[in-house]
Structures are given as C-alpha cells and as structure tokens.
XYZ file of C-alpha atoms in Angstrom:
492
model
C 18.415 16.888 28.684
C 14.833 17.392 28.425
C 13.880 20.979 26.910
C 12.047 23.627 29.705
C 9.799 25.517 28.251
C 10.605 29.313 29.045
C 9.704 31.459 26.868
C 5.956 32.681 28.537
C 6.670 30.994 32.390
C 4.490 32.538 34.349
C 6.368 34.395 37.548
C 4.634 32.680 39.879
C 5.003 29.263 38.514
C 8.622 27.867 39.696
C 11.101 26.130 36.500
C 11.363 23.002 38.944
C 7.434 22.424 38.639
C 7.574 22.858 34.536
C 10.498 20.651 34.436
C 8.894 17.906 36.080
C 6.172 18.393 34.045
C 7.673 18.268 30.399
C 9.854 15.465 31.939
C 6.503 13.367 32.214
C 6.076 14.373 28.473
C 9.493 12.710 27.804
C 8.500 9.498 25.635
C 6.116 11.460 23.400
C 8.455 14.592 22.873
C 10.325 13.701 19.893
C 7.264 12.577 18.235
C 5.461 15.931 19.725
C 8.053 18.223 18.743
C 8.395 16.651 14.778
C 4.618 17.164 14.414
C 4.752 21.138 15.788
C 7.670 21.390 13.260
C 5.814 20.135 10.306
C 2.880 22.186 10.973
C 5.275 25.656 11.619
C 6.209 24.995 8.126
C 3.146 25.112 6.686
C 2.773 28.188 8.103
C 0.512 27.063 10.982
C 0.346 26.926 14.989
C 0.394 23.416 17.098
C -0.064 23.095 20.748
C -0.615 19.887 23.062
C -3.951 21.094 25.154
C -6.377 20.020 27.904
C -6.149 16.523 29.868
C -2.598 15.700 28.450
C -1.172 18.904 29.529
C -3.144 19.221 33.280
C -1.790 15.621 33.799
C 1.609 16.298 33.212
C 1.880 18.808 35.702
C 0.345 16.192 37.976
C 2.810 13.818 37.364
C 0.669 11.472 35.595
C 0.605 9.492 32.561
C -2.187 10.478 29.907
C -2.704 8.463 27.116
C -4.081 10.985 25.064
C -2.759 13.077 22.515
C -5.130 16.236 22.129
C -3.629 18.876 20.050
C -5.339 22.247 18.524
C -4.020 24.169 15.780
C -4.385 26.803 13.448
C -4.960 24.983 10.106
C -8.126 24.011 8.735
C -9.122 20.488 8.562
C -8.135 19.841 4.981
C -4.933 21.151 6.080
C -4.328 19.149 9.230
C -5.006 15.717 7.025
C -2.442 16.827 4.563
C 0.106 17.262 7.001
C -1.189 13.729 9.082
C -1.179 11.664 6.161
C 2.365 12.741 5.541
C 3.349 12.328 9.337
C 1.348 8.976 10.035
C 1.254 5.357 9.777
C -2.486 6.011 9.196
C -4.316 8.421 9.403
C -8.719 9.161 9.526
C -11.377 11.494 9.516
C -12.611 12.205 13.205
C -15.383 14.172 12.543
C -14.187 16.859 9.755
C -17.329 19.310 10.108
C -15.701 19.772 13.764
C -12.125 20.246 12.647
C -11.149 16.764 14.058
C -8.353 14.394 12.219
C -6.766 11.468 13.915
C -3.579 9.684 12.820
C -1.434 6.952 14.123
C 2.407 6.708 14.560
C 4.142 3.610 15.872
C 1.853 2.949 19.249
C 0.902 7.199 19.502
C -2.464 8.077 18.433
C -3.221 11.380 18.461
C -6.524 14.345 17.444
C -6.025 17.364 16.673
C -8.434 19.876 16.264
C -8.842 23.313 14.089
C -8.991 26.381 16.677
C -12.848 26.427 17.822
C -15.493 29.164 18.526
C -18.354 27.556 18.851
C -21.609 28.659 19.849
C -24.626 26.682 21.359
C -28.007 27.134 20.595
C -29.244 26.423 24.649
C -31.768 24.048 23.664
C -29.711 21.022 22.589
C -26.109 20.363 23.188
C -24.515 20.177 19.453
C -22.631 23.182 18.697
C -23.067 25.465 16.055
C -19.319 24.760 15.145
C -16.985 28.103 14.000
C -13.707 27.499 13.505
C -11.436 30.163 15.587
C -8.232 32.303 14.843
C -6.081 32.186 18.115
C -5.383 29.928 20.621
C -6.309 31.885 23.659
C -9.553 32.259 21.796
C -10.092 28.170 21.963
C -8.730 27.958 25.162
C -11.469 30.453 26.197
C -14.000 27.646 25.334
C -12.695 24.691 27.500
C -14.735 23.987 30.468
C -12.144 24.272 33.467
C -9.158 26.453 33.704
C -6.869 23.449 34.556
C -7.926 22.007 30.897
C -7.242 25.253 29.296
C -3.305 24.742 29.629
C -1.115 24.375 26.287
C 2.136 24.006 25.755
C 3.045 25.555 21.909
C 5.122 23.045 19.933
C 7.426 23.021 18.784
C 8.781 25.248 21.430
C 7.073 24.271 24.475
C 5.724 27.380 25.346
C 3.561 27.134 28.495
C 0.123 29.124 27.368
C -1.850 29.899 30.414
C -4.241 32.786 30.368
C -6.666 31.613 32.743
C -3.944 30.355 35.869
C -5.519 27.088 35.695
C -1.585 25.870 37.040
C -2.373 27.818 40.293
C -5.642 26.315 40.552
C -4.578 22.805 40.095
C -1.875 23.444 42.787
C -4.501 24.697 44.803
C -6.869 21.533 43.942
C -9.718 24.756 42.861
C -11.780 24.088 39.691
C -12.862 26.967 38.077
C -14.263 27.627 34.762
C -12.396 30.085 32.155
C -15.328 31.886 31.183
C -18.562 32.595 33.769
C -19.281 29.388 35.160
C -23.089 30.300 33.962
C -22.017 31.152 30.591
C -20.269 27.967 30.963
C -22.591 25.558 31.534
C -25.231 27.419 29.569
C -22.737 26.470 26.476
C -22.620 22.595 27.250
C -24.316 21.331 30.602
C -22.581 18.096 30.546
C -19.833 20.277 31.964
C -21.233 20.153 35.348
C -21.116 16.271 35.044
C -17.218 16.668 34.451
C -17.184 19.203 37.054
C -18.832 16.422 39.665
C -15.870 13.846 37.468
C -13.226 16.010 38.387
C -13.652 16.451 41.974
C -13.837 12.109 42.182
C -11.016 11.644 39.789
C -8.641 14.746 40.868
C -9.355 15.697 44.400
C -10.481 18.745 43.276
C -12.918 21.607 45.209
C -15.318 23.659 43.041
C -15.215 27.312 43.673
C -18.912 28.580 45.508
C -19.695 30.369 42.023
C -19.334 27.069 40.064
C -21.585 25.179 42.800
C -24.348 27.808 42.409
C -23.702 27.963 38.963
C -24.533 23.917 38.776
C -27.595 24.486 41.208
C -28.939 26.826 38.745
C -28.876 25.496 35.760
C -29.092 21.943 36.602
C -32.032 21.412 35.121
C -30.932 21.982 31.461
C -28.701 18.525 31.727
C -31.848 17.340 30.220
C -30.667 18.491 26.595
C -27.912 16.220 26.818
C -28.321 12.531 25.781
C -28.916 9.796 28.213
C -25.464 8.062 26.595
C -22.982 10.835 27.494
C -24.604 11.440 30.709
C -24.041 7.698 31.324
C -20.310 7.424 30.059
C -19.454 10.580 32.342
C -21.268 8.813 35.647
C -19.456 5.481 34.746
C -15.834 7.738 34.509
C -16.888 9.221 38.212
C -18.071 5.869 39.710
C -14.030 4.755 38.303
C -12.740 7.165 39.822
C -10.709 6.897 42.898
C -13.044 8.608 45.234
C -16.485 8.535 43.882
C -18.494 9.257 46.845
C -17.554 13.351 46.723
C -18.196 13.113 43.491
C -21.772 11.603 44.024
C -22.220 14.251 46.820
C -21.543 17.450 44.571
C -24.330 15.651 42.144
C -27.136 15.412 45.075
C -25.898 18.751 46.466
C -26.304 20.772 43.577
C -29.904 18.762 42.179
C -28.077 17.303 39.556
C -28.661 13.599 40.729
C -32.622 14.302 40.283
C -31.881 14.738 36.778
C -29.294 11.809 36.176
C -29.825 9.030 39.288
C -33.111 10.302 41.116
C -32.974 6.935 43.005
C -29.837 8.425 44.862
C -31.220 11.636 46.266
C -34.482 10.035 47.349
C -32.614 7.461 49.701
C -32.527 10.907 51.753
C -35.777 10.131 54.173
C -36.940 12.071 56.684
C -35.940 10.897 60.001
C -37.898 11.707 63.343
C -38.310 11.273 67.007
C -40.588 8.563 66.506
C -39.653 6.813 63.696
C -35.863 6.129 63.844
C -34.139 4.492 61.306
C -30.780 4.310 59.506
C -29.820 6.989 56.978
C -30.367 5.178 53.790
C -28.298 7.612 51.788
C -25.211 7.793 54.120
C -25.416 4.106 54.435
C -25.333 3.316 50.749
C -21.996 6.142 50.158
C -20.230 3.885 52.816
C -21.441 0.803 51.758
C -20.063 2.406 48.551
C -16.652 2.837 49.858
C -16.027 -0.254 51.894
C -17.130 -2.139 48.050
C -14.389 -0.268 46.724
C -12.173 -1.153 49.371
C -12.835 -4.832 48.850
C -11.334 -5.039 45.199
C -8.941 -7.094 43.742
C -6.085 -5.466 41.341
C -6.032 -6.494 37.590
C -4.870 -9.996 38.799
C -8.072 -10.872 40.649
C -11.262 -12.475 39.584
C -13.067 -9.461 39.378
C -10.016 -6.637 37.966
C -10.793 -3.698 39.680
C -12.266 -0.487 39.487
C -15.220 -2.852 39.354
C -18.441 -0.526 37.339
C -20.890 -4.042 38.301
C -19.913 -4.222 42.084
C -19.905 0.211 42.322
C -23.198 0.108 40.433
C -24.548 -2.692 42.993
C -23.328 -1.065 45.962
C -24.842 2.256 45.592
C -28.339 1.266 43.976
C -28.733 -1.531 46.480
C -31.167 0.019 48.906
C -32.912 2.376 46.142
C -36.290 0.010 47.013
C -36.693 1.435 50.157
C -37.959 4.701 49.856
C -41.345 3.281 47.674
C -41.401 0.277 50.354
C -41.292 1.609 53.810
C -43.618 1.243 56.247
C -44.128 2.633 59.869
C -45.186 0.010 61.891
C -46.873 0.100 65.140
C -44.601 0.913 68.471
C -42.114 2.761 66.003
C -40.439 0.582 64.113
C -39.674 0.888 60.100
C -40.048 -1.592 57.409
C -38.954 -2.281 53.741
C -40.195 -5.437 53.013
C -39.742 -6.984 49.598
C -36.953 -4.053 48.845
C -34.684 -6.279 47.449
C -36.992 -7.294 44.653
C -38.595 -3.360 43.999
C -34.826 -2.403 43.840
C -33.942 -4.867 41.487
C -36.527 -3.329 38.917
C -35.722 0.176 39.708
C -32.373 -0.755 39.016
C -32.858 -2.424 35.616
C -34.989 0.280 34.904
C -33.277 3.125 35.432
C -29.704 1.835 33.955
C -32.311 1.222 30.602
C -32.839 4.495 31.043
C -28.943 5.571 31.092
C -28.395 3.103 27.918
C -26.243 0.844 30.064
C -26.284 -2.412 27.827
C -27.711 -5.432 28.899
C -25.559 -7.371 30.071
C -23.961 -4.743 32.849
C -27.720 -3.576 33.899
C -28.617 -7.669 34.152
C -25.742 -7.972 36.294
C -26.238 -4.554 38.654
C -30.014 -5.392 39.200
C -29.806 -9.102 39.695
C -26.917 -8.356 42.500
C -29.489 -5.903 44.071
C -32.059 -8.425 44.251
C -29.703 -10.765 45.908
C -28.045 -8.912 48.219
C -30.464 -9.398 51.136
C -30.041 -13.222 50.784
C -27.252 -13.950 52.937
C -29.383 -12.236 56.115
C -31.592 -15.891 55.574
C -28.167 -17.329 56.949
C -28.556 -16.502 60.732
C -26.373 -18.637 62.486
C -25.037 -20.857 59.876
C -28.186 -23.105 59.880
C -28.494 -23.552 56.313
C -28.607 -26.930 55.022
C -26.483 -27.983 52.045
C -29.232 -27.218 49.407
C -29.625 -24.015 50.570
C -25.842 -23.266 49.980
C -25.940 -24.959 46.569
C -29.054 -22.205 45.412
C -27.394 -19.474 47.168
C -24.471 -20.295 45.171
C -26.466 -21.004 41.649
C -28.578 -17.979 42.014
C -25.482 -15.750 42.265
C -23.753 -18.075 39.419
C -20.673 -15.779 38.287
C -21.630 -13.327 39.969
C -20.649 -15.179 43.280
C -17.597 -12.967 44.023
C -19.424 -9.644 43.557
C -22.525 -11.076 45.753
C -19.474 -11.474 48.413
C -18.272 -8.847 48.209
C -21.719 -6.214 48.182
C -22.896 -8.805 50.584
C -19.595 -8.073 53.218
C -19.994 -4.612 52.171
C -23.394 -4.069 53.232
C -22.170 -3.769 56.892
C -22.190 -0.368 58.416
C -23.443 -1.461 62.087
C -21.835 0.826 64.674
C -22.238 -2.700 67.275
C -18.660 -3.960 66.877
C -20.723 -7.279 68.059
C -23.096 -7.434 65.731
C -20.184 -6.811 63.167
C -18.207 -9.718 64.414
C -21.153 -11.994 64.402
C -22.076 -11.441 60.703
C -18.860 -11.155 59.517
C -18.068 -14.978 61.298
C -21.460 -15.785 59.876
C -20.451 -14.997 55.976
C -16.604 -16.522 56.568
C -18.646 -19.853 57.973
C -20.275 -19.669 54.523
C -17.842 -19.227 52.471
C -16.045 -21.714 53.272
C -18.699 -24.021 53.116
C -19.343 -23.011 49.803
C -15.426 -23.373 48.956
C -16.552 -27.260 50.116
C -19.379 -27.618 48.332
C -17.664 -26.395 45.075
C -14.900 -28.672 45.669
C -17.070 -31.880 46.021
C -19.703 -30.896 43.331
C -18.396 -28.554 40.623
C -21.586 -26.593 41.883
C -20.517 -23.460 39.288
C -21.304 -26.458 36.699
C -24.491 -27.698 38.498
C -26.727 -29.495 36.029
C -29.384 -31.980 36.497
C -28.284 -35.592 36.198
C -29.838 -36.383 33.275
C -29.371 -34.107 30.499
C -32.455 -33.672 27.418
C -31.756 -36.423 25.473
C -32.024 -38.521 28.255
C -35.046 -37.400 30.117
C -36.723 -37.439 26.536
C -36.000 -41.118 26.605
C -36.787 -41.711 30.206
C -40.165 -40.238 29.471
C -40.915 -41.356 25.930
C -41.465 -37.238 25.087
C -40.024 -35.160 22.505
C -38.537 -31.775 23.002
C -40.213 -28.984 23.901
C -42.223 -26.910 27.000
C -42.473 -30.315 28.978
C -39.450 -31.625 28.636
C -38.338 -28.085 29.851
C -40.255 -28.445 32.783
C -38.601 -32.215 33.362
C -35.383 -30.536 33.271
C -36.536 -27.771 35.899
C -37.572 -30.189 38.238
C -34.288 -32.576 38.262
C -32.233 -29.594 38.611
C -34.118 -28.565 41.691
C -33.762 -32.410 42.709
C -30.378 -31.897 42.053
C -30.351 -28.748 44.228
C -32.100 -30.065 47.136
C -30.552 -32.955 47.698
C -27.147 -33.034 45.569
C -25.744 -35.882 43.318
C -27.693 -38.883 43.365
C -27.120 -40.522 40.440
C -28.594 -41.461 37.046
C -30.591 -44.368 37.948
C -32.332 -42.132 41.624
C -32.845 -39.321 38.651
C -34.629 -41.117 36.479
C -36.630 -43.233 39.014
C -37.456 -39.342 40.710
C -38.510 -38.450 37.614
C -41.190 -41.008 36.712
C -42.975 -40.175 39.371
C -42.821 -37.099 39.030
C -44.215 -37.521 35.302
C -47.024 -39.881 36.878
C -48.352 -36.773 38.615
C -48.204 -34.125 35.291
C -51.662 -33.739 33.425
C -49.316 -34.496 30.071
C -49.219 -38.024 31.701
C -52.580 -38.578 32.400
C -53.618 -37.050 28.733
C-alpha cells in the first residue's frame, strides 16, 4: 500500500487528494524514500520540492527529480556518490549535485537564501538553514510544496495546494519583491498560465506591469527557452496575452504587440493581432502526434504562425476610397522574423526555417482558382522543399474569414493543390528535383571547368527543369548550348 503522508496534512486538504498524489509518486518512492534515509543519517534533512511535487497533485508525470536539503554541497556528493550509478558536479558554488540511479536522475540542492543585486539576474548565492526558509524563495506558491523524505511529510506554508485547486498563481513572497529578485519569473508566470490553466492573482498582474521593464537584465537565451516552453504549451495564446497585457511582449517579442493597429471608421481592416492568436490556434490544431511527419507540439509551425503577419504594421498603406494595404509583407516579415529570433539566440537552422515559412506563406493566394500551370506547382513545391507540410499547414491556417463562402472556396482551392502536388511528386520525385544534367556533365557539354559559370549553367537547367519538367539529357544539353551561345563567357 502506498504510504500517506500525515504527519503536517493541512485541515483543509482532504487524505483522498494526498493519496492520489503520492500514488503518482509510486515508481520513484522506493528510490525517494532510500535517498531521504541516507541523508537522515548523516544527520541531515531531504525533501522532493517544486515542479515534481505541484505535478503530482495534478496527476501528472514529472520527470524531474528536484530535491533540497540541509547538507552542504560537499556533503550531498558524499552521500550521491555512495547512492549513485554516477554521480556530477551541477554547479557546486550554488549547492547543486546531480547523480544517476538505474534510469532516475535527480538534483538536489543545499537550502538557499539568496539575494539579488537588481541589476543583473545572478544571485548573490547564501546557503539557508530551514526549509520553509528556501521555500520562501520559489517564485509561485504551487512550486513551494515539499514533501519531507523519508516520511512524506506534506510542507506547505504558503497554501500553494489551495491555489492549484483553485487554478490561482500567486507568489510566496510580495509578488514585487518577487520579481524584483529574478524577473524571468514573470516569464514563468505568463508559462504557467499556457502550460497549467492557471489565473494570476490582480497583484501579480500589476506586479508584472510594473516591473516589466527590468526583464532586460535577463539574457536573451533564458528569455528564449522560457517563450519556446509557453509556445509548447497546450494553450499558448493566454499565455501570449498575459505577455502583451502586462508590456512584457515589448521587451521579449515587440513584433507581437505592434500587430495591435488602430482601427477606424474610415479605414477598416482586420485585427492583425487577433487574427495571428487564431491563426495561432487553428496551427496548433492542425498537428500530427509523434507519428506524423512533423511530431507535434511543432516550435517551427507555432513560431510561423504567430510572426507571420509581423510585416504589416511597417508596410501598410491607406489607399484612396478606404482601403488598406501591406504590400510586400511577406518579404519585410521574413527579415523581421530572422531578425528578431537572432536576437532571442534561436539557432540557425529553426530561425531559417520560421522566417523562410513567413515569406512563403502568402504564396498559395497566387493560386486563385486552380490556374496554375505545372511549373508553377513544381516551384511552389521546391521553394517550400521540406518545409512543404508546415507551408500546408500555416498556409490552411491562415484562414480566419467569417464568409463561410469564401472559406469553402479557398479551402477547395488548397485541397485542388494538394493533390496535384501529391501527382506531381508521384510522377517526378519533385522533393529530389535536380537539373538533368548534373556538373560533370554540363562541364563537358560546355568545355568549362568548375566554378561561378558553371554555377550559373546549373541554375538555368534547373529552372528549365522547373518550367517545363523532365525532358531529357539530350533536350538539356541542346537547351543549354544555346543558352551558353548567348553568355558574354561565350563570346570572350
């Protein structure tokens, strides 16, 4: 039978609940329970804490292993190395040691007391005597839960239980004081609320509008890796409406906020911003599970779908009789893109990806009524290369008309496509399109070596092959004669 932890149960918090909660512990127990043991004999306190804890009473599976204790660093390896398959130094001037057992991993951390200096975000680390003193420290009441081990006693001085059964996030300490200490807290504040479903208390919104200025002391990498977490998350739009809410997204994604434009009487338009959080959601609803193509959450198509109209705001026009244009905002929004995920230290290959979907995602609208000729198909579908799936997907995202008609008539219009693109790959390997003649041979054909003009040869038979599909060596090299006949190289 799995142990209940009695000892310190709150009154208000029913045995059924905590049951159910160390019952989601159940597989890491044993190994849970052996550790606080170990550490009790040397005379020192162990207690599972934060994410691990909060998501047991949730029902969900963590798999993290955060534990604080009493002992000092030196102490905590001693009694790892004797524990662990392995065991290695996490970051020792912050009391961190992390050891391996069988398929476990698990930190844990001396008692902290830290104190920040306002200007940057690195602590001035003090090591701490008690654990209600650490759990002080943590940013929201539902992660400053711990159960002691070996016991299981439930420690919960701040009722962060009640307020995750109440879907409330509230900070243990003054939510100023708070996020005065560490201001990426209001980015996990904006992470919780996408990730958990849960509602900020109106002193830790005003809190955020106040000080959201100081995120700037905090690097551009963690303020990336807790907006990629958020975008994960299950419902990142409320998320990404706390952040433009409170002025935090004119600190981390400016581009989002300024899709807000004015609209009047006279010059009536769609709501950019609104558009993009439901072009946002119906991306997310088009994802394949771990077995698709694309395993979903997908960070490239998310990215895509809420950046995709951020050229508008520097592009639009009035014109004459009332009408709005954004001409060309595929191609600003591309750079913006690229430019701002440089910015966040995205690497290059996700911010390639992100900005070259923006700059394509108008391209379908060319379509109209299915009038495209082959070639057309074939560069729609080598522009996109593997990024075809995503470009479907933002593309059939992209849809927010209210005119069930117009709906119908572009969502007819991109299944005509696609299946003619299903055709065209069939017949022509087009995800393997290359020109008919590879280098070596043009370089014969021509009587050049390689280099800048044989690169330019190749250009133009892949366009040949484009434009007009297979056509064989012989056509190829015959097309490519005269088109030699006509380069200066030629006539040199």
């Amino acid at each position: 039978m799995v142990p209940v932890p009695t000892p310190s149960t709150p009154p208000q918090i029913p045995r059924e609940v905590l049951e159910d909660a160390v019952a989601h512990l159940a597989p890491v127990l044993p190994l849970l329970r052996e550790l606080g043991e170990r550490f009790s004999a040397k005379g020192h306190d162990l207690a599972l804490v934060g994410g691990p804890v909060r998501d047991a009473f949730l029902g969900r599976e963590s798999l993290d292993l955060d534990l604080t204790t009493s002992a000092g660093p030196e102490v905590t390896e001693e009694i790892l190395a004797a524990w662990g398959d392995a065991h290695w130094d996490m970051g020792r001037d912050f009391g961190t040691i992390g050891a391996r057992r069988g398929e476990h991993v698990v930190e844990v951390t001396t008692y902290r007391a830290d104190e920040y200096d306002g200007t940057t975000r690195k602590p001035v680390v003090a090591f701490g005597d008690t654990l209600e003193g650490d759990l002080v420290r943590r940013d929201f009441t539902v992660n400053a839960m711990a159960l002691r081990l070996p016991d299981l006693e439930l420690v919960d001085p701040h009722g962060g239980l009640v307020d995750l059964a109440a879907y409330r996030l509230r900070t243990p300490s003054a939510p100023e004081v708070s996020f005065s200490d560490d201001p990426l807290r209001m980015m996990r504040a904006a992470r919780f609320v996408a990730q958990l479903g849960l509602v900020p208390v109106p002193e830790v919104v005003t809190a955020m509008e106040q000080a959201a200025t100081t995120l700037q002391i905090v690097s551009a990498e963690r303020v990336r890796d807790e907006l990629v977490k958020l975008l994960l998350a299950p419902d990142p739009v409320t998320g990404l409406r706390l952040l433009v809410d409170t002025g935090l997204a004119e600190q981390v994604l400016p581009e989002l906020p300024a899709l807000q434009l004015e609209i009047d009487e006279h010059h009536r338009h769609k709501d950019v911003y609104e558009h993009s959080l439901t072009v946002l959601e119906q991306a997310i609803d088009l994802e394949t599970g771990p077995d698709g193509d694309v395993p979903a959450p997908d960070l490239v198509l998310r990215l895509a779908a809420l950046l995709h109209d951020i050229g508008k705001p520097p592009t639009r026009r009035f014109e004459t009789g009332g009408g709005v244009s954004f001409h060309h905002h595929d191609v600003v929004g591309a750079k913006l893109t690229a430019k701002r995920m440089r910015a966040l230290r995205f690497d290059k290959d996700t911010t390639k990806a992100v900005a070259r979907l923006v700059e394509l995602h108008l391209r379908f609208h060319g379509y109209g009524d299915g009038q495209w000729t082959d070639s057309a198909v074939r560069r729609y579908v080598t522009d996109a290369g593997p990024l075809l799936t995503r470009l479907h997907r933002l593309t059939r995202a992209d849809c927010t008309t209210r005119n069930q008609r117009k709906a119908r008539r572009l969502s007819h219009a991109y299944d005509d496509l696609e299946v003619r693109i299903e055709r065209l790959l069939e017949a022509e390997e087009l995800g393997k399109v290359r020109p008919e003649l590879d280098g070596h041979e043009i370089g014969e054909v021509l009587g050049i070596r390689p280099g800048p003009v044989l690169g330019r040869a190749y250009s133009y038979l892949l366009s040949v092959r484009l434009d007009e599909g297979p056509i064989g060596k012989e056509a190829a090299a015959d097309r490519l004669r005269q088109w030699w006949a006509q380069q200066p190289e030629h006539e040199g």
